[in-house]
mmCIF file of C-alpha atoms in Angstrom:
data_model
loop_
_atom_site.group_PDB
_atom_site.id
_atom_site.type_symbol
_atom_site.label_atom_id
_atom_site.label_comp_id
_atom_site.label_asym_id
_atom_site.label_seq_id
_atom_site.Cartn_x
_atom_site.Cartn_y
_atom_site.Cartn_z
ATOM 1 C CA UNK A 583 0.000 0.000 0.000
ATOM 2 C CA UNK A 584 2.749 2.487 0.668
ATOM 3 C CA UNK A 585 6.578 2.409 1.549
ATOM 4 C CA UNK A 586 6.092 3.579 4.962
ATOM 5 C CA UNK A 587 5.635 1.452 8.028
ATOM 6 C CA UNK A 588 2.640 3.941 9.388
ATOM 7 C CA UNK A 589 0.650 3.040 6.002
ATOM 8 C CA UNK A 590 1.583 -0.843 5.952
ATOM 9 C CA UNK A 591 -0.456 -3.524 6.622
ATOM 10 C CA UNK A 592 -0.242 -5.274 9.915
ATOM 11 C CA UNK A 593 0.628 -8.941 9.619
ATOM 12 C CA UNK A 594 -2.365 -10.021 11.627
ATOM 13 C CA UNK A 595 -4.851 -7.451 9.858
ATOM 14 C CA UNK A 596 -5.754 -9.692 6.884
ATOM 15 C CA UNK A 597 -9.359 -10.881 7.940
ATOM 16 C CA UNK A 598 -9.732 -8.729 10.779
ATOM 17 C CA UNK A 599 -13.860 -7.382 9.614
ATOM 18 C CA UNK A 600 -14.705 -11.250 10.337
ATOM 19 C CA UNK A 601 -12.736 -11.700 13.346
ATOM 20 C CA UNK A 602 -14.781 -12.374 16.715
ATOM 21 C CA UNK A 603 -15.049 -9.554 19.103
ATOM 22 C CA UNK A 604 -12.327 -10.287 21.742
ATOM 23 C CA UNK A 605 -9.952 -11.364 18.814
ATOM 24 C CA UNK A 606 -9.874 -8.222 17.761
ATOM 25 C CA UNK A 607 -9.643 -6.260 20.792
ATOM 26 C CA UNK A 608 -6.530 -8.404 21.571
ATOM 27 C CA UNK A 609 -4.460 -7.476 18.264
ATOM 28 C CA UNK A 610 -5.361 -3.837 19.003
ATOM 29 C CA UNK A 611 -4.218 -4.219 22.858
ATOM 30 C CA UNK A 612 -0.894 -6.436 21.300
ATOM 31 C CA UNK A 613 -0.513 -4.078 19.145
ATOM 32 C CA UNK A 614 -0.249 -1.224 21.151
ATOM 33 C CA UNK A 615 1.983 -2.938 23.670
ATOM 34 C CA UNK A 616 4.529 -3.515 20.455
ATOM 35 C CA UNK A 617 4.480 0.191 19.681
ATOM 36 C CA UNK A 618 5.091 0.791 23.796
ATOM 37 C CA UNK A 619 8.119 -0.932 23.326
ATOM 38 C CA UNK A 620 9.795 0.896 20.533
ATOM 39 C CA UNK A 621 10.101 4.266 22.898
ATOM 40 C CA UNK A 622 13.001 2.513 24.202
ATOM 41 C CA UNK A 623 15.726 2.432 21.452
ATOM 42 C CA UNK A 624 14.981 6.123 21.672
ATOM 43 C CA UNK A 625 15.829 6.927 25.485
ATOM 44 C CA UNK A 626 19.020 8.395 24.035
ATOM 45 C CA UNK A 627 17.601 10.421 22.053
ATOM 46 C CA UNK A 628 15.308 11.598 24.124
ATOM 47 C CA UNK A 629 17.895 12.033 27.087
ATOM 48 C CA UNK A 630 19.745 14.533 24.957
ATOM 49 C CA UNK A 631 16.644 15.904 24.400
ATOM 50 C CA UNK A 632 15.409 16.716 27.452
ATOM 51 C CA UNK A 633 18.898 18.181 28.199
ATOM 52 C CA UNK A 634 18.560 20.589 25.676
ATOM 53 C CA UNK A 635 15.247 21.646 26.367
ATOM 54 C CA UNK A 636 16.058 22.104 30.125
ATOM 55 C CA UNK A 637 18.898 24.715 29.621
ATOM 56 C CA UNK A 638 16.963 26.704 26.827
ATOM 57 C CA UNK A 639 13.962 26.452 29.816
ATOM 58 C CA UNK A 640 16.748 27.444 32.807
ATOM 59 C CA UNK A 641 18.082 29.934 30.637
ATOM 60 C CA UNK A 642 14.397 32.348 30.146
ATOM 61 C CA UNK A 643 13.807 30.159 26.693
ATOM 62 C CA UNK A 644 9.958 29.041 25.961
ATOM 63 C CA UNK A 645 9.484 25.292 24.987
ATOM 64 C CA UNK A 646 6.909 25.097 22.006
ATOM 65 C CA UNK A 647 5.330 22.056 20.107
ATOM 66 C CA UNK A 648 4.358 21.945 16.492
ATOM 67 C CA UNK A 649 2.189 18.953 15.155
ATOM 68 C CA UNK A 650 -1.279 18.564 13.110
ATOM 69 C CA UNK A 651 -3.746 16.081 13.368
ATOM 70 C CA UNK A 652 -3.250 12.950 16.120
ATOM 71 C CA UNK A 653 0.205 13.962 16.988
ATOM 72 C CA UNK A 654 -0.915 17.617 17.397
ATOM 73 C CA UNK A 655 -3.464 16.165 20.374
ATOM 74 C CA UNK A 656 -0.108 13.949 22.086
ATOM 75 C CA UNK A 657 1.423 17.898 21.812
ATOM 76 C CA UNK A 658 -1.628 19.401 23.333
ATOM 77 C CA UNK A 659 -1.575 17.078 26.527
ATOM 78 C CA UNK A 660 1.494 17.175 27.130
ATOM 79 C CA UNK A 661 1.999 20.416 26.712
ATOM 80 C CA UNK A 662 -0.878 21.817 28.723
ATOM 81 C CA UNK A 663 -0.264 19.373 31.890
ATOM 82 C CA UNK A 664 3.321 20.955 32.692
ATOM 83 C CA UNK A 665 2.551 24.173 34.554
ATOM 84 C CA UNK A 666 -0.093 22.112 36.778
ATOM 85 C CA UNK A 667 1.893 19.265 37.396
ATOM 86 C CA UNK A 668 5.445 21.032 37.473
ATOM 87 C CA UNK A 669 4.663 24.534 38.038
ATOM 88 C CA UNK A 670 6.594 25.238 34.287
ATOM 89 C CA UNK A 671 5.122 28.704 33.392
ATOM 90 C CA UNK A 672 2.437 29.037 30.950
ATOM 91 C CA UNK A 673 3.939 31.982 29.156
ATOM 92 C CA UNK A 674 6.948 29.367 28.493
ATOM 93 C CA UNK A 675 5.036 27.248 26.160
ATOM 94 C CA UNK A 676 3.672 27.588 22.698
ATOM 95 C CA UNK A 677 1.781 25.231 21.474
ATOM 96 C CA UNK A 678 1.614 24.795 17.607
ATOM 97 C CA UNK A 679 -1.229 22.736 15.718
ATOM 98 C CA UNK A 680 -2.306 22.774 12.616
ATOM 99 C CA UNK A 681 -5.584 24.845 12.013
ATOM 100 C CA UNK A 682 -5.499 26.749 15.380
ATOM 101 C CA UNK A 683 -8.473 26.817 17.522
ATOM 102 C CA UNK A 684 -10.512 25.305 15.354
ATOM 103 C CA UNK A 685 -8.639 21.927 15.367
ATOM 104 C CA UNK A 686 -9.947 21.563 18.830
ATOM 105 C CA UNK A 687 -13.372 21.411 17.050
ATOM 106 C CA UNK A 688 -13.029 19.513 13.816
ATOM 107 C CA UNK A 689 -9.059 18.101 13.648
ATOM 108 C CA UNK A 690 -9.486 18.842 9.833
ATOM 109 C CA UNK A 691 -6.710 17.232 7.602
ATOM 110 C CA UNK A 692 -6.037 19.723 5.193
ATOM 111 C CA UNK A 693 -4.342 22.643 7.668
ATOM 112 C CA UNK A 694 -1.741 20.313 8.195
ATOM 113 C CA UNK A 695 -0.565 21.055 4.560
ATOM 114 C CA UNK A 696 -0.579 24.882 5.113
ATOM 115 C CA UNK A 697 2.740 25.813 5.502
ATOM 116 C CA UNK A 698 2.307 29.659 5.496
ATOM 117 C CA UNK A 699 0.765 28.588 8.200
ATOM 118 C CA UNK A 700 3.286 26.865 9.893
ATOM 119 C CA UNK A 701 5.545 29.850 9.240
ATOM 120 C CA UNK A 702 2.819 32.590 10.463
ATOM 121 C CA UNK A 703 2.659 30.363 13.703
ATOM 122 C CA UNK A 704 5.851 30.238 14.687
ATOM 123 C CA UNK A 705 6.663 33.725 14.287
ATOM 124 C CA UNK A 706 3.450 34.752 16.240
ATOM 125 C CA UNK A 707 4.654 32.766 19.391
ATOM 126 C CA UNK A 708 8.087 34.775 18.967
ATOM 127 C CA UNK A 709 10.237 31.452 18.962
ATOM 128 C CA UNK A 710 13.915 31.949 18.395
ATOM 129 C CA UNK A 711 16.846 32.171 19.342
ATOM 130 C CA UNK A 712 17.535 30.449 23.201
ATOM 131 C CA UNK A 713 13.891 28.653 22.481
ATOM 132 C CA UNK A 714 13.397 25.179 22.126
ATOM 133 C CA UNK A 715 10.729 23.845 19.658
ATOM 134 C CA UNK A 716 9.447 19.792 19.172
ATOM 135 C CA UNK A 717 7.896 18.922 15.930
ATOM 136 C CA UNK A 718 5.681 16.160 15.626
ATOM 137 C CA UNK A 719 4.869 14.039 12.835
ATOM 138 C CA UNK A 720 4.155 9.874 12.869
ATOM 139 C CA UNK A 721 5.303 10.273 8.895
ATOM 140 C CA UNK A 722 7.980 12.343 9.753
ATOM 141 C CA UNK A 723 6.939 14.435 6.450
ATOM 142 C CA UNK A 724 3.504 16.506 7.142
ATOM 143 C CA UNK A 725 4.354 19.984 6.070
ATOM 144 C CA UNK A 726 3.032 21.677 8.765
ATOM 145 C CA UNK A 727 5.243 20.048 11.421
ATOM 146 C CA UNK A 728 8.339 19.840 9.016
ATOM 147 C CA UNK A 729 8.104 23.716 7.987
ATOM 148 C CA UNK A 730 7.566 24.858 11.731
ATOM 149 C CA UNK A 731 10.646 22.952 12.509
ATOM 150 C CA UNK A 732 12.730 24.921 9.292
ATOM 151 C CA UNK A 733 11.109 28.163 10.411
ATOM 152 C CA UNK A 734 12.399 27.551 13.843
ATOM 153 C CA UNK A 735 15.791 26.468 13.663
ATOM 154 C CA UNK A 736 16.599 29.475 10.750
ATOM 155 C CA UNK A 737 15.436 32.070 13.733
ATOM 156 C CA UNK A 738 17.714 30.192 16.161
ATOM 157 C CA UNK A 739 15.684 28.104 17.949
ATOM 158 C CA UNK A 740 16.546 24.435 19.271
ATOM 159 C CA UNK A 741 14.979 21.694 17.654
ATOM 160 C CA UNK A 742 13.323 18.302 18.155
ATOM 161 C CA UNK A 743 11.755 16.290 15.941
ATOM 162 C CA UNK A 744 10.028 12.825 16.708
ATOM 163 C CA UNK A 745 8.404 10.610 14.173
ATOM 164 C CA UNK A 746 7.391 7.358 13.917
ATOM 165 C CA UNK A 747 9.256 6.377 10.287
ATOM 166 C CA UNK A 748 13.110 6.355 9.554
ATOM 167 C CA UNK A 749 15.186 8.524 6.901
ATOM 168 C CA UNK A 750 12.157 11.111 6.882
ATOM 169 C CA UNK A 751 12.694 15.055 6.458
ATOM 170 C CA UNK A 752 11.606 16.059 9.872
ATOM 171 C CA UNK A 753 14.366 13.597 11.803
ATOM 172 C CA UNK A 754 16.892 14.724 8.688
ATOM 173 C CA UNK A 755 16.562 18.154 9.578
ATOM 174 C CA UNK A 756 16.125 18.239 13.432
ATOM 175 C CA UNK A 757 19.133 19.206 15.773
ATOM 176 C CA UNK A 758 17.883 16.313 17.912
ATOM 177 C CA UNK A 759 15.935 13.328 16.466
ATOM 178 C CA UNK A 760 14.245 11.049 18.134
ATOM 179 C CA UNK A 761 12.572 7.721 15.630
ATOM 180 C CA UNK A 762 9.816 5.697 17.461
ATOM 181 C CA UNK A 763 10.284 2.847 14.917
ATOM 182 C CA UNK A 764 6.346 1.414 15.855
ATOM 183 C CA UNK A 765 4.920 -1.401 13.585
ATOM 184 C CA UNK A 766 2.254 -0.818 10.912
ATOM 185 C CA UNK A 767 -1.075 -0.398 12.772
ATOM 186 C CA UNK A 768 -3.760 -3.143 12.604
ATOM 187 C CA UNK A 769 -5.633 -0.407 10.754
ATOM 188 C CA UNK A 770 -2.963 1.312 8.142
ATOM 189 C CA UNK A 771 -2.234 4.327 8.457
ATOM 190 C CA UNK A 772 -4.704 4.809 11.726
ATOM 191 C CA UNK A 773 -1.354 6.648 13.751
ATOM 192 C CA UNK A 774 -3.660 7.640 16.499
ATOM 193 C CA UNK A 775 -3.113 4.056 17.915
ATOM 194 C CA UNK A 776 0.568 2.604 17.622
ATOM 195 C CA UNK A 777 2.002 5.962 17.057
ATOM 196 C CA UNK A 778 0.084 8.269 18.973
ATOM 197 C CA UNK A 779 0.796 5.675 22.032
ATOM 198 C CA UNK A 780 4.522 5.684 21.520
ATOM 199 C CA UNK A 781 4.645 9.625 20.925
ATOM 200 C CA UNK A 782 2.527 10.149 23.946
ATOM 201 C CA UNK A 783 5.125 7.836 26.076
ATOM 202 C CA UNK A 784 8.345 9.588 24.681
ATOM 203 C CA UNK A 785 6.346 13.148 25.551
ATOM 204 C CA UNK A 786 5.769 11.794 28.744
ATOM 205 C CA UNK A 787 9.202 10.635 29.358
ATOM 206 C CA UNK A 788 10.783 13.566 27.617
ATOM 207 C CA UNK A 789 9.331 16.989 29.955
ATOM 208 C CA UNK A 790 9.299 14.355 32.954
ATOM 209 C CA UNK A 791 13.189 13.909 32.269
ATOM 210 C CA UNK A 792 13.173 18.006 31.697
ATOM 211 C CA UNK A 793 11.637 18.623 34.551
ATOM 212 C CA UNK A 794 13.696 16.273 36.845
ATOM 213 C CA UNK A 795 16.824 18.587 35.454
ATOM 214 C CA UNK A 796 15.063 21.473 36.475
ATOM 215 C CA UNK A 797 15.084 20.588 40.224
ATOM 216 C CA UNK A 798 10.741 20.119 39.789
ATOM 217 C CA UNK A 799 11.203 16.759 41.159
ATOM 218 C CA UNK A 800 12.768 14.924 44.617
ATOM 219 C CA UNK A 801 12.720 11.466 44.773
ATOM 220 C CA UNK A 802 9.106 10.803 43.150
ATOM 221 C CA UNK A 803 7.417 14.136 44.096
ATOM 222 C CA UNK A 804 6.284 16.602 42.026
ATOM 223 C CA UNK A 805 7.681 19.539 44.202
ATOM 224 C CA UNK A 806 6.878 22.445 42.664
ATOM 225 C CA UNK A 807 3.007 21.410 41.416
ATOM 226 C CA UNK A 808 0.777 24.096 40.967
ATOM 227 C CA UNK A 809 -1.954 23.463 43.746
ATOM 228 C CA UNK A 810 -5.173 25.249 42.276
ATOM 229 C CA UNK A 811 -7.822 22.609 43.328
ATOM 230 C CA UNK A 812 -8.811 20.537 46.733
ATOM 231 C CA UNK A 813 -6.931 17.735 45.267
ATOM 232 C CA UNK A 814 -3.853 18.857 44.609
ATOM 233 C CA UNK A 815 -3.643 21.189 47.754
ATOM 234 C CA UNK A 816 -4.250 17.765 49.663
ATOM 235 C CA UNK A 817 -1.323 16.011 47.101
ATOM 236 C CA UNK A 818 0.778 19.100 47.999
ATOM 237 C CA UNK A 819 0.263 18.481 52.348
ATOM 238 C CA UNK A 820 0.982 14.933 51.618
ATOM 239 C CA UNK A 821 4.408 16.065 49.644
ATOM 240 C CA UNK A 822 5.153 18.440 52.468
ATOM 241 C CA UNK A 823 4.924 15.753 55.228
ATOM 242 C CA UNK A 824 6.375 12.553 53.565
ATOM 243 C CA UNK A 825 9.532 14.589 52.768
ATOM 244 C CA UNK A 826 9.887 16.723 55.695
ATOM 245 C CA UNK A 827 8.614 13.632 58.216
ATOM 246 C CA UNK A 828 6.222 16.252 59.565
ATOM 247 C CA UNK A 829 2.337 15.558 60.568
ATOM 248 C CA UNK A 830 -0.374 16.302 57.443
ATOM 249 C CA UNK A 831 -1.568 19.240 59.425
ATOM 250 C CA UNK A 832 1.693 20.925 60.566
ATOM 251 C CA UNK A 833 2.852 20.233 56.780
ATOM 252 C CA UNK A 834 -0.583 22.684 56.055
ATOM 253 C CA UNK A 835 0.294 25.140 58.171
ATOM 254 C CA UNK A 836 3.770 25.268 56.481
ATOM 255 C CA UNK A 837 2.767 25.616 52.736
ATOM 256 C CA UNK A 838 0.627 28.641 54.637
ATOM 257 C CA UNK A 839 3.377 30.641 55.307
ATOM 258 C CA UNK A 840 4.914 29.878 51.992
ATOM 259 C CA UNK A 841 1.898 30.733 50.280
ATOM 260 C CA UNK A 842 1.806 27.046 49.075
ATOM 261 C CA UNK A 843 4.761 27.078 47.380
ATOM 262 C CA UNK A 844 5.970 23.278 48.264
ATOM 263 C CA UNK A 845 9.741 23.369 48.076
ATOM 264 C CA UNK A 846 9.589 26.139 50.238
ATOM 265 C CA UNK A 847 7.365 24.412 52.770
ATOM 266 C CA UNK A 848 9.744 21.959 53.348
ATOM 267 C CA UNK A 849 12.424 24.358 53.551
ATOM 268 C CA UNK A 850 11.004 25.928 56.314
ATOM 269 C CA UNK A 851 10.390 23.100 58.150
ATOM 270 C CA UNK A 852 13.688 21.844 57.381
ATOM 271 C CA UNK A 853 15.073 24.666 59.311
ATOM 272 C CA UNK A 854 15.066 27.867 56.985
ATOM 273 C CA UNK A 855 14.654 31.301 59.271
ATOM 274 C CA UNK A 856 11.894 32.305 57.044
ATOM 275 C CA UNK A 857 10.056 31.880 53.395
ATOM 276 C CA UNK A 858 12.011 34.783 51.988
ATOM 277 C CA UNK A 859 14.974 32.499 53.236
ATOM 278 C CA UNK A 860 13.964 29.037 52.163
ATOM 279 C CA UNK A 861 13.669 31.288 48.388
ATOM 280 C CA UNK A 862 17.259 32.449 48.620
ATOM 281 C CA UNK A 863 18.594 29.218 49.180
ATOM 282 C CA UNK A 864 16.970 27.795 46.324
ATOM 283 C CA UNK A 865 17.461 30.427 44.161
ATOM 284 C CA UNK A 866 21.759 29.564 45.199
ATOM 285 C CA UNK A 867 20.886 26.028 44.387
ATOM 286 C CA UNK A 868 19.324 26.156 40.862
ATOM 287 C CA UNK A 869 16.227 25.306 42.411
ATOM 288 C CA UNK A 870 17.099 21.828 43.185
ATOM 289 C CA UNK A 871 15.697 20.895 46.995
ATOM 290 C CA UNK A 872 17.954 18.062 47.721
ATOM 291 C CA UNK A 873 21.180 20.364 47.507
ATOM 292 C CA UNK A 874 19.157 23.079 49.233
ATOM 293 C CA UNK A 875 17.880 20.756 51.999
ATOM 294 C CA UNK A 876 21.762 19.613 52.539
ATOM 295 C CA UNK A 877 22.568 23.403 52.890
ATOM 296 C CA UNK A 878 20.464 23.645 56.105
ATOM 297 C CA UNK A 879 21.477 20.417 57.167
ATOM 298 C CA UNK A 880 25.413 22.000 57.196
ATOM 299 C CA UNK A 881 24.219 24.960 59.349
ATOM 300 C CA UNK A 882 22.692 23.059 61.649
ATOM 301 C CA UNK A 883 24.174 23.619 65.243
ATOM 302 C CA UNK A 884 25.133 27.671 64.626
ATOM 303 C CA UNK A 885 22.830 29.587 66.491
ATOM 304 C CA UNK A 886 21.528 32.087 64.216
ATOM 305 C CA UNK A 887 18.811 30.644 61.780
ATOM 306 C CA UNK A 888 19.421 29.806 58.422
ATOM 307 C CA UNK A 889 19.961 32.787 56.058
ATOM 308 C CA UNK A 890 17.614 35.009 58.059
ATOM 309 C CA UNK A 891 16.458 37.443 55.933
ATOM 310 C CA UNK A 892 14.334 39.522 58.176
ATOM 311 C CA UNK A 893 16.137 43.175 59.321
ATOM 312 C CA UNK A 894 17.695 43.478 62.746
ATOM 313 C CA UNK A 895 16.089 45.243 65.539
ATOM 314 C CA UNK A 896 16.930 49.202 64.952
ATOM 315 C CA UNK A 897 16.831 48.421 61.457
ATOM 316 C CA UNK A 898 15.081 49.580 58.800
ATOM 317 C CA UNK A 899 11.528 47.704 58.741
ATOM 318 C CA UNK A 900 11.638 47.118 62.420
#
């Protein structure tokens, strides 16, 4: 049907209309475990990736994602979950799909052939130069996603490409390229299934990595989660105590007087004079709590607290 593996047939496809029920559903759920496992021979490439992105993010960059169709929606969610879950700043992230707002409605195939599109798109998020930008494409050839990518890269910018097919112009012209070699889908050419999975797993694995570098996670917390809902001001409490080894409701009363800020809260009950305090030493340590929390640990045993910020009596502010 086509030379690449996204359009092929799957082996097991021939009959598959006049298959029973639950022999279906297990060469989709085989199938999808198969493309799970090609992320792996890309960990590499998506360690040097997440490198890169990190620094251009550390450094005042944004981090933007261009992508149409199926691989535009493994963008979107990924893209959209970082400031929640690791308190990345929405004004750091562009998110590029083909047909704009209105993909959210119909996810329309022909915008992802516009590549005056493409172009207009990345020059309205202002990406260049110290920016980082991940193009998306299962063929590794849809215009939109393989223009945004040129566009980027001539105005500076840091670039990723994943796709899902070898020897294809997006991973040819990417400073970082990262091939999800997944088998032909049961039903060719349907890359919302064996792709999409795989993409969505090497997204997942890619800003997880990122934000690890960025000092957003200790051990398996998510330390510097955005707590805007009942849940995740509960998660945050929990991530206060288990690391600090207080009680739930002293770990409250600490991400109080941080105004919820969680690495802060710990900080504090590490030790830290104040939340002004716990701020400065994190700001010395790149963010990064374990270092931080090793800090106070060292000035232990002096008797003035830790990095008190506050102004001496007589002072100004007194």
């Amino acid at each position: 049907m086509a030379d690449t593996r996204t359009e092929a047939l799957h082996q097991n496809a021939e009959g598959l209309d006049i298959q029973a029920p639950d022999a279906i559903l297990s060469s989709l759920a085989n199938a999808q475990i198969e493309a799970a496992k090609a992320v792996r021979g890309a960990i590499p490439a998506i360690a040097a990736a997440a490198e890169i992105i990190a620094s251009r993010l550390n450094s005042g960059g944004k981090l933007a994602y261009a992508a149409a169709g199926s691989s535009g929606l493994m963008a979107l969610a990924d893209a959209l979950e970082l400031p929640g879950t690791f308190g990345i700043r929405r004004d750091r992230i562009a998110i590029l799909i083909a047909g704009g707002d209105e993909a959210f409605k119909t996810l329309a195939g022909g915008p992802e052939d516009d590549t005056n599109e493409a172009s207009a798109a990345v020059a309205n998020a202002g990406i260049g130069k110290g920016d980082c930008l991940i193009a998306i494409s299962a063929s590794g050839s849809t215009p939109y996603a393989v223009q945004a990518l040129e566009d980027a890269r001539r105005r500076g910018a840091a670039t990723i490409a994943i796709a899902n097919n070898k020897d294809t112009p997006l991973l040819r012209l990417a400073d970082t390229a990262i091939l999800l070699e997944t088998p032909p889908e049961v039903i060719a050419g349907s890359t919302r299934m064996g792709a999409g999975t795989a993409q969505k797993i090497a997204l997942n694995m890619l800003s997880t990595l990122t934000a690890i570098h960025l000092g957003h996670v200790h051990d398996g917390y998510m330390v510097n989660l955005t707590a805007d809902n009942i849940k995740l001001r509960d998660r945050a409490a929990r991530i206060v105590a288990a690391i600090s080894g207080r009680g739930k409701d002293d770990a409250a009363r600490l991400l109080e007087k941080s105004g919820g800020v969680v690495k802060t809260a710990i900080l504090l009950a590490a030790g830290a004079a104040n939340a002004d305090a716990a701020e400065k030493i994190l700001e010395g340590t790149g963010q990064k709590l374990r270092p931080a929390l090793s800090l106070i640990e060292g000035n232990k045993g002096t008797k003035a607290p830790v990095l008190n910020t506050e102004p001496e009596k007589g002072q100004q502010g007194d």
